[in-house]
GROMACS .gro file of C-alpha atoms in nm:
model
  360
    1UNK     CA    1  -0.006   0.018   0.038
    2UNK     CA    2   0.160   0.299  -0.123
    3UNK     CA    3   0.122   0.620   0.085
    4UNK     CA    4  -0.035   0.942  -0.029
    5UNK     CA    5   0.122   1.257  -0.077
    6UNK     CA    6  -0.004   1.567   0.003
    7UNK     CA    7   0.278   1.818  -0.161
    8UNK     CA    8   0.402   1.509  -0.438
    9UNK     CA    9   0.427   1.834  -0.652
   10UNK     CA   10   0.722   2.069  -0.561
   11UNK     CA   11   0.767   2.376  -0.747
   12UNK     CA   12   1.092   2.527  -0.787
   13UNK     CA   13   1.188   2.883  -0.677
   14UNK     CA   14   1.145   3.063  -1.043
   15UNK     CA   15   0.815   2.816  -1.102
   16UNK     CA   16   0.656   2.937  -0.798
   17UNK     CA   17   0.733   3.339  -0.853
   18UNK     CA   18   0.590   3.286  -1.234
   19UNK     CA   19   0.265   3.090  -1.106
   20UNK     CA   20   0.234   3.330  -0.853
   21UNK     CA   21   0.278   3.629  -1.097
   22UNK     CA   22   0.022   3.468  -1.331
   23UNK     CA   23  -0.231   3.448  -1.076
   24UNK     CA   24  -0.185   3.820  -0.984
   25UNK     CA   25  -0.190   3.936  -1.313
   26UNK     CA   26  -0.486   3.755  -1.423
   27UNK     CA   27  -0.703   3.890  -1.092
   28UNK     CA   28  -0.568   4.222  -1.106
   29UNK     CA   29  -0.661   4.259  -1.508
   30UNK     CA   30  -1.016   4.090  -1.433
   31UNK     CA   31  -1.085   4.342  -1.148
   32UNK     CA   32  -1.007   4.591  -1.368
   33UNK     CA   33  -1.179   4.453  -1.699
   34UNK     CA   34  -1.511   4.389  -1.468
   35UNK     CA   35  -1.498   4.762  -1.285
   36UNK     CA   36  -1.483   4.883  -1.642
   37UNK     CA   37  -1.771   4.690  -1.786
   38UNK     CA   38  -1.993   4.772  -1.459
   39UNK     CA   39  -1.924   5.132  -1.524
   40UNK     CA   40  -2.009   5.111  -1.863
   41UNK     CA   41  -2.301   4.971  -1.818
   42UNK     CA   42  -2.426   5.271  -1.550
   43UNK     CA   43  -2.271   5.503  -1.723
   44UNK     CA   44  -2.173   5.471  -2.067
   45UNK     CA   45  -1.888   5.466  -2.256
   46UNK     CA   46  -1.724   5.764  -2.103
   47UNK     CA   47  -1.350   5.706  -2.253
   48UNK     CA   48  -1.283   5.849  -2.652
   49UNK     CA   49  -1.034   5.812  -2.889
   50UNK     CA   50  -0.941   6.100  -3.119
   51UNK     CA   51  -1.148   5.926  -3.387
   52UNK     CA   52  -1.465   5.907  -3.162
   53UNK     CA   53  -1.469   5.556  -3.142
   54UNK     CA   54  -1.479   5.437  -2.771
   55UNK     CA   55  -1.251   5.204  -2.537
   56UNK     CA   56  -1.413   4.864  -2.533
   57UNK     CA   57  -1.341   4.633  -2.257
   58UNK     CA   58  -1.101   4.400  -2.534
   59UNK     CA   59  -0.920   4.747  -2.662
   60UNK     CA   60  -0.825   4.781  -2.258
   61UNK     CA   61  -0.737   4.509  -2.239
   62UNK     CA   62  -0.499   4.557  -2.491
   63UNK     CA   63  -0.359   4.854  -2.361
   64UNK     CA   64  -0.279   4.697  -2.047
   65UNK     CA   65  -0.092   4.414  -2.208
   66UNK     CA   66   0.106   4.620  -2.470
   67UNK     CA   67   0.098   4.960  -2.364
   68UNK     CA   68   0.079   4.984  -1.956
   69UNK     CA   69   0.308   4.712  -1.895
   70UNK     CA   70   0.107   4.652  -1.559
   71UNK     CA   71   0.273   4.242  -1.613
   72UNK     CA   72   0.631   4.383  -1.539
   73UNK     CA   73   0.529   4.565  -1.213
   74UNK     CA   74   0.342   4.245  -1.078
   75UNK     CA   75   0.641   4.037  -1.168
   76UNK     CA   76   0.859   4.247  -0.989
   77UNK     CA   77   0.682   4.303  -0.718
   78UNK     CA   78   0.615   3.908  -0.673
   79UNK     CA   79   0.950   3.826  -0.737
   80UNK     CA   80   0.976   4.051  -0.357
   81UNK     CA   81   0.730   3.833  -0.187
   82UNK     CA   82   0.858   3.537  -0.318
   83UNK     CA   83   1.206   3.637  -0.183
   84UNK     CA   84   1.052   3.740   0.159
   85UNK     CA   85   0.859   3.396   0.228
   86UNK     CA   86   1.156   3.169   0.125
   87UNK     CA   87   1.404   3.435   0.360
   88UNK     CA   88   1.133   3.394   0.676
   89UNK     CA   89   1.046   3.011   0.617
   90UNK     CA   90   1.296   2.862   0.409
   91UNK     CA   91   1.619   2.823   0.199
   92UNK     CA   92   1.687   3.096  -0.089
   93UNK     CA   93   1.954   3.010  -0.310
   94UNK     CA   94   2.249   3.329  -0.291
   95UNK     CA   95   2.200   3.392  -0.679
   96UNK     CA   96   1.827   3.455  -0.583
   97UNK     CA   97   1.925   3.736  -0.349
   98UNK     CA   98   2.176   3.898  -0.608
   99UNK     CA   99   1.906   3.940  -0.802
  100UNK     CA  100   1.637   4.107  -0.530
  101UNK     CA  101   1.921   4.327  -0.460
  102UNK     CA  102   1.956   4.427  -0.830
  103UNK     CA  103   1.582   4.477  -0.873
  104UNK     CA  104   1.546   4.651  -0.575
  105UNK     CA  105   1.803   4.922  -0.689
  106UNK     CA  106   1.716   4.927  -1.083
  107UNK     CA  107   1.356   5.021  -0.887
  108UNK     CA  108   1.484   5.302  -0.734
  109UNK     CA  109   1.708   5.428  -0.977
  110UNK     CA  110   1.399   5.397  -1.233
  111UNK     CA  111   1.150   5.618  -0.939
  112UNK     CA  112   1.450   5.856  -0.908
  113UNK     CA  113   1.512   5.934  -1.330
  114UNK     CA  114   1.127   5.943  -1.399
  115UNK     CA  115   1.069   6.206  -1.098
  116UNK     CA  116   1.367   6.424  -1.252
  117UNK     CA  117   1.219   6.336  -1.649
  118UNK     CA  118   0.897   6.484  -1.509
  119UNK     CA  119   1.064   6.756  -1.299
  120UNK     CA  120   1.204   6.907  -1.642
  121UNK     CA  121   0.912   6.842  -1.862
  122UNK     CA  122   0.647   6.966  -1.613
  123UNK     CA  123   0.816   7.133  -1.359
  124UNK     CA  124   0.651   6.886  -1.057
  125UNK     CA  125   0.799   6.904  -0.751
  126UNK     CA  126   1.047   6.595  -0.772
  127UNK     CA  127   0.919   6.473  -0.430
  128UNK     CA  128   0.559   6.461  -0.531
  129UNK     CA  129   0.682   6.266  -0.819
  130UNK     CA  130   0.902   6.006  -0.555
  131UNK     CA  131   0.586   6.021  -0.309
  132UNK     CA  132   0.320   5.887  -0.576
  133UNK     CA  133   0.434   5.533  -0.591
  134UNK     CA  134   0.370   5.487  -0.191
  135UNK     CA  135   0.070   5.374  -0.215
  136UNK     CA  136   0.120   5.050  -0.436
  137UNK     CA  137   0.461   4.981  -0.237
  138UNK     CA  138   0.229   5.012   0.059
  139UNK     CA  139  -0.032   4.770  -0.068
  140UNK     CA  140   0.231   4.534  -0.204
  141UNK     CA  141   0.372   4.495   0.166
  142UNK     CA  142   0.043   4.414   0.341
  143UNK     CA  143   0.011   4.153   0.056
  144UNK     CA  144   0.315   4.031   0.111
  145UNK     CA  145   0.269   4.002   0.488
  146UNK     CA  146  -0.074   3.788   0.422
  147UNK     CA  147   0.064   3.594   0.157
  148UNK     CA  148   0.394   3.473   0.388
  149UNK     CA  149   0.122   3.406   0.693
  150UNK     CA  150  -0.143   3.215   0.462
  151UNK     CA  151   0.158   3.028   0.284
  152UNK     CA  152   0.291   2.886   0.616
  153UNK     CA  153  -0.010   2.852   0.784
  154UNK     CA  154  -0.105   2.645   0.468
  155UNK     CA  155   0.206   2.428   0.442
  156UNK     CA  156   0.215   2.366   0.844
  157UNK     CA  157  -0.146   2.174   0.820
  158UNK     CA  158  -0.009   1.991   0.516
  159UNK     CA  159   0.257   1.898   0.661
  160UNK     CA  160   0.087   1.791   1.006
  161UNK     CA  161  -0.188   1.617   0.765
  162UNK     CA  162   0.113   1.423   0.596
  163UNK     CA  163   0.259   1.347   0.913
  164UNK     CA  164  -0.087   1.148   1.034
  165UNK     CA  165  -0.137   0.958   0.747
  166UNK     CA  166   0.219   0.837   0.726
  167UNK     CA  167   0.187   0.709   1.102
  168UNK     CA  168  -0.131   0.561   1.056
  169UNK     CA  169  -0.009   0.353   0.762
  170UNK     CA  170   0.245   0.294   0.970
  171UNK     CA  171   0.031   0.117   1.249
  172UNK     CA  172  -0.144  -0.058   0.979
  173UNK     CA  173   0.199  -0.236   0.847
  174UNK     CA  174   0.237  -0.321   1.224
  175UNK     CA  175  -0.048  -0.525   1.301
  176UNK     CA  176  -0.045  -0.703   0.975
  177UNK     CA  177   0.331  -0.816   1.099
  178UNK     CA  178   0.187  -0.976   1.370
  179UNK     CA  179   0.023  -1.232   1.255
  180UNK     CA  180   0.263  -1.467   1.169
  181UNK     CA  181   0.479  -1.409   1.442
  182UNK     CA  182   0.228  -1.549   1.696
  183UNK     CA  183   0.261  -1.894   1.464
  184UNK     CA  184   0.662  -1.890   1.474
  185UNK     CA  185   0.615  -1.837   1.853
  186UNK     CA  186   0.419  -2.102   1.940
  187UNK     CA  187   0.638  -2.387   1.717
  188UNK     CA  188   0.945  -2.209   1.884
  189UNK     CA  189   0.787  -2.329   2.238
  190UNK     CA  190   0.710  -2.673   2.118
  191UNK     CA  191   1.117  -2.679   2.017
  192UNK     CA  192   1.238  -2.545   2.313
  193UNK     CA  193   1.082  -2.834   2.493
  194UNK     CA  194   1.187  -3.103   2.267
  195UNK     CA  195   1.527  -2.962   2.261
  196UNK     CA  196   1.549  -2.987   2.653
  197UNK     CA  197   1.406  -3.377   2.647
  198UNK     CA  198   1.695  -3.479   2.457
  199UNK     CA  199   1.901  -3.272   2.624
  200UNK     CA  200   2.027  -3.010   2.414
  201UNK     CA  201   2.087  -2.765   2.631
  202UNK     CA  202   2.255  -2.473   2.378
  203UNK     CA  203   1.989  -2.522   2.165
  204UNK     CA  204   1.742  -2.483   2.383
  205UNK     CA  205   1.910  -2.125   2.510
  206UNK     CA  206   1.917  -2.013   2.137
  207UNK     CA  207   1.538  -2.147   2.098
  208UNK     CA  208   1.454  -1.961   2.449
  209UNK     CA  209   1.647  -1.641   2.310
  210UNK     CA  210   1.508  -1.675   1.958
  211UNK     CA  211   1.136  -1.693   2.127
  212UNK     CA  212   1.198  -1.368   2.365
  213UNK     CA  213   1.287  -1.179   2.050
  214UNK     CA  214   0.987  -1.305   1.884
  215UNK     CA  215   0.765  -1.184   2.241
  216UNK     CA  216   0.927  -0.873   2.196
  217UNK     CA  217   0.862  -0.813   1.839
  218UNK     CA  218   0.472  -0.867   1.950
  219UNK     CA  219   0.437  -0.688   2.234
  220UNK     CA  220   0.674  -0.417   2.256
  221UNK     CA  221   0.601  -0.289   1.838
  222UNK     CA  222   0.258  -0.205   2.008
  223UNK     CA  223   0.377   0.055   2.242
  224UNK     CA  224   0.519   0.407   2.098
  225UNK     CA  225   0.815   0.381   2.352
  226UNK     CA  226   0.999   0.138   2.561
  227UNK     CA  227   1.290   0.129   2.797
  228UNK     CA  228   1.617   0.112   2.675
  229UNK     CA  229   1.714  -0.186   2.838
  230UNK     CA  230   1.483  -0.384   2.663
  231UNK     CA  231   1.595  -0.213   2.332
  232UNK     CA  232   1.922  -0.330   2.455
  233UNK     CA  233   1.843  -0.686   2.556
  234UNK     CA  234   1.665  -0.770   2.204
  235UNK     CA  235   1.968  -0.663   2.055
  236UNK     CA  236   2.219  -0.857   2.269
  237UNK     CA  237   2.018  -1.161   2.183
  238UNK     CA  238   1.997  -1.126   1.812
  239UNK     CA  239   2.329  -1.051   1.804
  240UNK     CA  240   2.383  -1.367   2.004
  241UNK     CA  241   2.216  -1.557   1.745
  242UNK     CA  242   2.413  -1.433   1.471
  243UNK     CA  243   2.716  -1.519   1.654
  244UNK     CA  244   2.608  -1.882   1.647
  245UNK     CA  245   2.469  -1.908   1.286
  246UNK     CA  246   2.801  -1.751   1.160
  247UNK     CA  247   3.113  -2.023   1.093
  248UNK     CA  248   3.436  -2.011   1.310
  249UNK     CA  249   3.632  -1.876   1.027
  250UNK     CA  250   3.924  -1.626   1.051
  251UNK     CA  251   3.778  -1.432   0.718
  252UNK     CA  252   3.524  -1.349   0.948
  253UNK     CA  253   3.548  -1.063   1.190
  254UNK     CA  254   3.265  -0.945   1.418
  255UNK     CA  255   3.351  -0.705   1.701
  256UNK     CA  256   3.031  -0.547   1.916
  257UNK     CA  257   2.973  -0.346   2.233
  258UNK     CA  258   2.769  -0.202   2.442
  259UNK     CA  259   2.795   0.087   2.716
  260UNK     CA  260   2.529   0.203   2.914
  261UNK     CA  261   2.527   0.468   3.199
  262UNK     CA  262   2.207   0.316   3.341
  263UNK     CA  263   1.981   0.642   3.399
  264UNK     CA  264   1.636   0.566   3.255
  265UNK     CA  265   1.546   0.620   2.902
  266UNK     CA  266   1.301   0.503   2.661
  267UNK     CA  267   1.334   0.481   2.291
  268UNK     CA  268   1.114   0.413   1.967
  269UNK     CA  269   1.073  -0.044   1.971
  270UNK     CA  270   1.303  -0.199   1.691
  271UNK     CA  271   1.419   0.103   1.587
  272UNK     CA  272   1.819   0.021   1.570
  273UNK     CA  273   1.785  -0.291   1.494
  274UNK     CA  274   1.754  -0.236   1.031
  275UNK     CA  275   2.088  -0.123   1.026
  276UNK     CA  276   2.241  -0.382   1.238
  277UNK     CA  277   2.093  -0.658   1.004
  278UNK     CA  278   2.195  -0.416   0.689
  279UNK     CA  279   2.518  -0.503   0.824
  280UNK     CA  280   2.527  -0.852   0.846
  281UNK     CA  281   2.293  -0.893   0.537
  282UNK     CA  282   2.547  -0.747   0.340
  283UNK     CA  283   2.873  -0.739   0.508
  284UNK     CA  284   2.914  -1.122   0.580
  285UNK     CA  285   3.069  -1.388   0.345
  286UNK     CA  286   3.173  -1.691   0.427
  287UNK     CA  287   3.446  -1.719   0.144
  288UNK     CA  288   3.599  -1.351   0.113
  289UNK     CA  289   3.731  -1.109   0.419
  290UNK     CA  290   3.490  -0.952   0.562
  291UNK     CA  291   3.429  -0.762   0.898
  292UNK     CA  292   3.109  -0.613   1.062
  293UNK     CA  293   3.211  -0.374   1.390
  294UNK     CA  294   2.875  -0.217   1.593
  295UNK     CA  295   2.925  -0.032   1.908
  296UNK     CA  296   2.615   0.129   2.128
  297UNK     CA  297   2.671   0.391   2.375
  298UNK     CA  298   2.403   0.575   2.566
  299UNK     CA  299   2.501   0.836   2.835
  300UNK     CA  300   2.263   1.096   2.954
  301UNK     CA  301   1.997   0.998   2.718
  302UNK     CA  302   2.247   1.035   2.423
  303UNK     CA  303   2.242   0.724   2.216
  304UNK     CA  304   2.518   0.700   1.954
  305UNK     CA  305   2.470   0.413   1.724
  306UNK     CA  306   2.768   0.301   1.529
  307UNK     CA  307   2.750   0.012   1.257
  308UNK     CA  308   3.051  -0.067   0.993
  309UNK     CA  309   3.068  -0.302   0.756
  310UNK     CA  310   3.277  -0.412   0.441
  311UNK     CA  311   3.148  -0.369   0.111
  312UNK     CA  312   3.130  -0.693  -0.079
  313UNK     CA  313   3.076  -0.700  -0.436
  314UNK     CA  314   2.875  -0.963  -0.408
  315UNK     CA  315   2.630  -0.802  -0.194
  316UNK     CA  316   2.738  -0.433  -0.301
  317UNK     CA  317   2.407  -0.215  -0.192
  318UNK     CA  318   2.409   0.170  -0.273
  319UNK     CA  319   2.380   0.420  -0.008
  320UNK     CA  320   2.044   0.442   0.090
  321UNK     CA  321   1.873   0.160  -0.053
  322UNK     CA  322   1.679  -0.109   0.146
  323UNK     CA  323   1.353  -0.141   0.275
  324UNK     CA  324   1.464  -0.151   0.623
  325UNK     CA  325   1.662   0.184   0.626
  326UNK     CA  326   1.390   0.364   0.443
  327UNK     CA  327   1.124   0.289   0.648
  328UNK     CA  328   1.378   0.398   0.967
  329UNK     CA  329   1.471   0.673   0.854
  330UNK     CA  330   1.094   0.773   0.800
  331UNK     CA  331   1.042   0.664   1.150
  332UNK     CA  332   1.317   0.842   1.272
  333UNK     CA  333   1.196   1.190   1.099
  334UNK     CA  334   0.814   1.122   1.222
  335UNK     CA  335   0.917   1.057   1.606
  336UNK     CA  336   1.287   1.202   1.632
  337UNK     CA  337   1.206   1.514   1.422
  338UNK     CA  338   1.447   1.794   1.555
  339UNK     CA  339   1.584   1.520   1.836
  340UNK     CA  340   1.828   1.276   1.568
  341UNK     CA  341   2.137   1.340   1.295
  342UNK     CA  342   2.160   1.022   1.082
  343UNK     CA  343   2.500   1.035   0.870
  344UNK     CA  344   2.543   0.727   0.624
  345UNK     CA  345   2.880   0.687   0.446
  346UNK     CA  346   2.988   0.470   0.205
  347UNK     CA  347   3.352   0.423   0.048
  348UNK     CA  348   3.534   0.085   0.110
  349UNK     CA  349   3.281   0.032   0.381
  350UNK     CA  350   2.939   0.087   0.453
  351UNK     CA  351   2.880   0.288   0.778
  352UNK     CA  352   2.616   0.434   0.980
  353UNK     CA  353   2.628   0.672   1.235
  354UNK     CA  354   2.332   0.771   1.433
  355UNK     CA  355   2.240   0.978   1.715
  356UNK     CA  356   1.941   1.017   1.933
  357UNK     CA  357   1.817   1.254   2.217
  358UNK     CA  358   1.634   0.991   2.432
  359UNK     CA  359   1.306   1.065   2.587
  360UNK     CA  360   1.308   1.016   2.988
   0.00000   0.00000   0.00000
């Protein structure tokens, strides 16, 4: 089942600028033409050319596009509006900022030259000519403020709705995943009893650990958060079973370590296991030299997980691939949006470094 993305289409800055300009110009032009048409209906034609022909609505629209150049003013104004939004609530590339500075300087020069020309031609006071654009600028500033606030509010609402949608989908997947573990858990209980009867204590211990992992998967996965001690026990059982599974060969090097200061804290259940599973899946080979290094440190509610494995040609995996890691990245963004830092790098080894500020 694919998750539904509410903001699947994401426009670039220049695309947002042009689309916004087109819509605003269309609204302003439509308002002017409708107002002109209403006045004609009430008063009759009141603007005429030298030959006596009236200025029709169509001709007024043509004049606006060809002679008045209202759209150029809209382009410039909207550029500043979009720039203000991206500076306040997003990231704006340096090039767009430079363009904005040049546009601002160009506007100042334009109005200055315009005032000087009209002063020479008509004897107008320069100050009056400079003050003339004040009202359009004020209206543009008010519009910019309303636009920025409204767009930011809508953006927050979309993000909130998408977050709820992804959480619901994750819960549905978790419920579906709980069907088969019950069957395996009951089977493991039977195998555990059989191993004890035939006096195979090591086998019984391994089965008991695996059953504990299955129990943890079924019970703790339903919770939003679990004790960090439960998660550590789950990871240690998994690593123990991996050591039993792997043959004792010189070409396989497995190094693990856990450090925990004992201070109580919680973590989302089964959040770390995909990174460790990935290391064993792609970093272990029976025939080639390989190694897996895992280090988990928890101190003062700060978790640091380091997982590193050699990249094998037959198990080569590109950075970021794998459903498990992809789903874990989504969980981290949902559960620890500002409390985690995940770094995945790949050279001759695949390395995962995860830092989380755990909850109490």
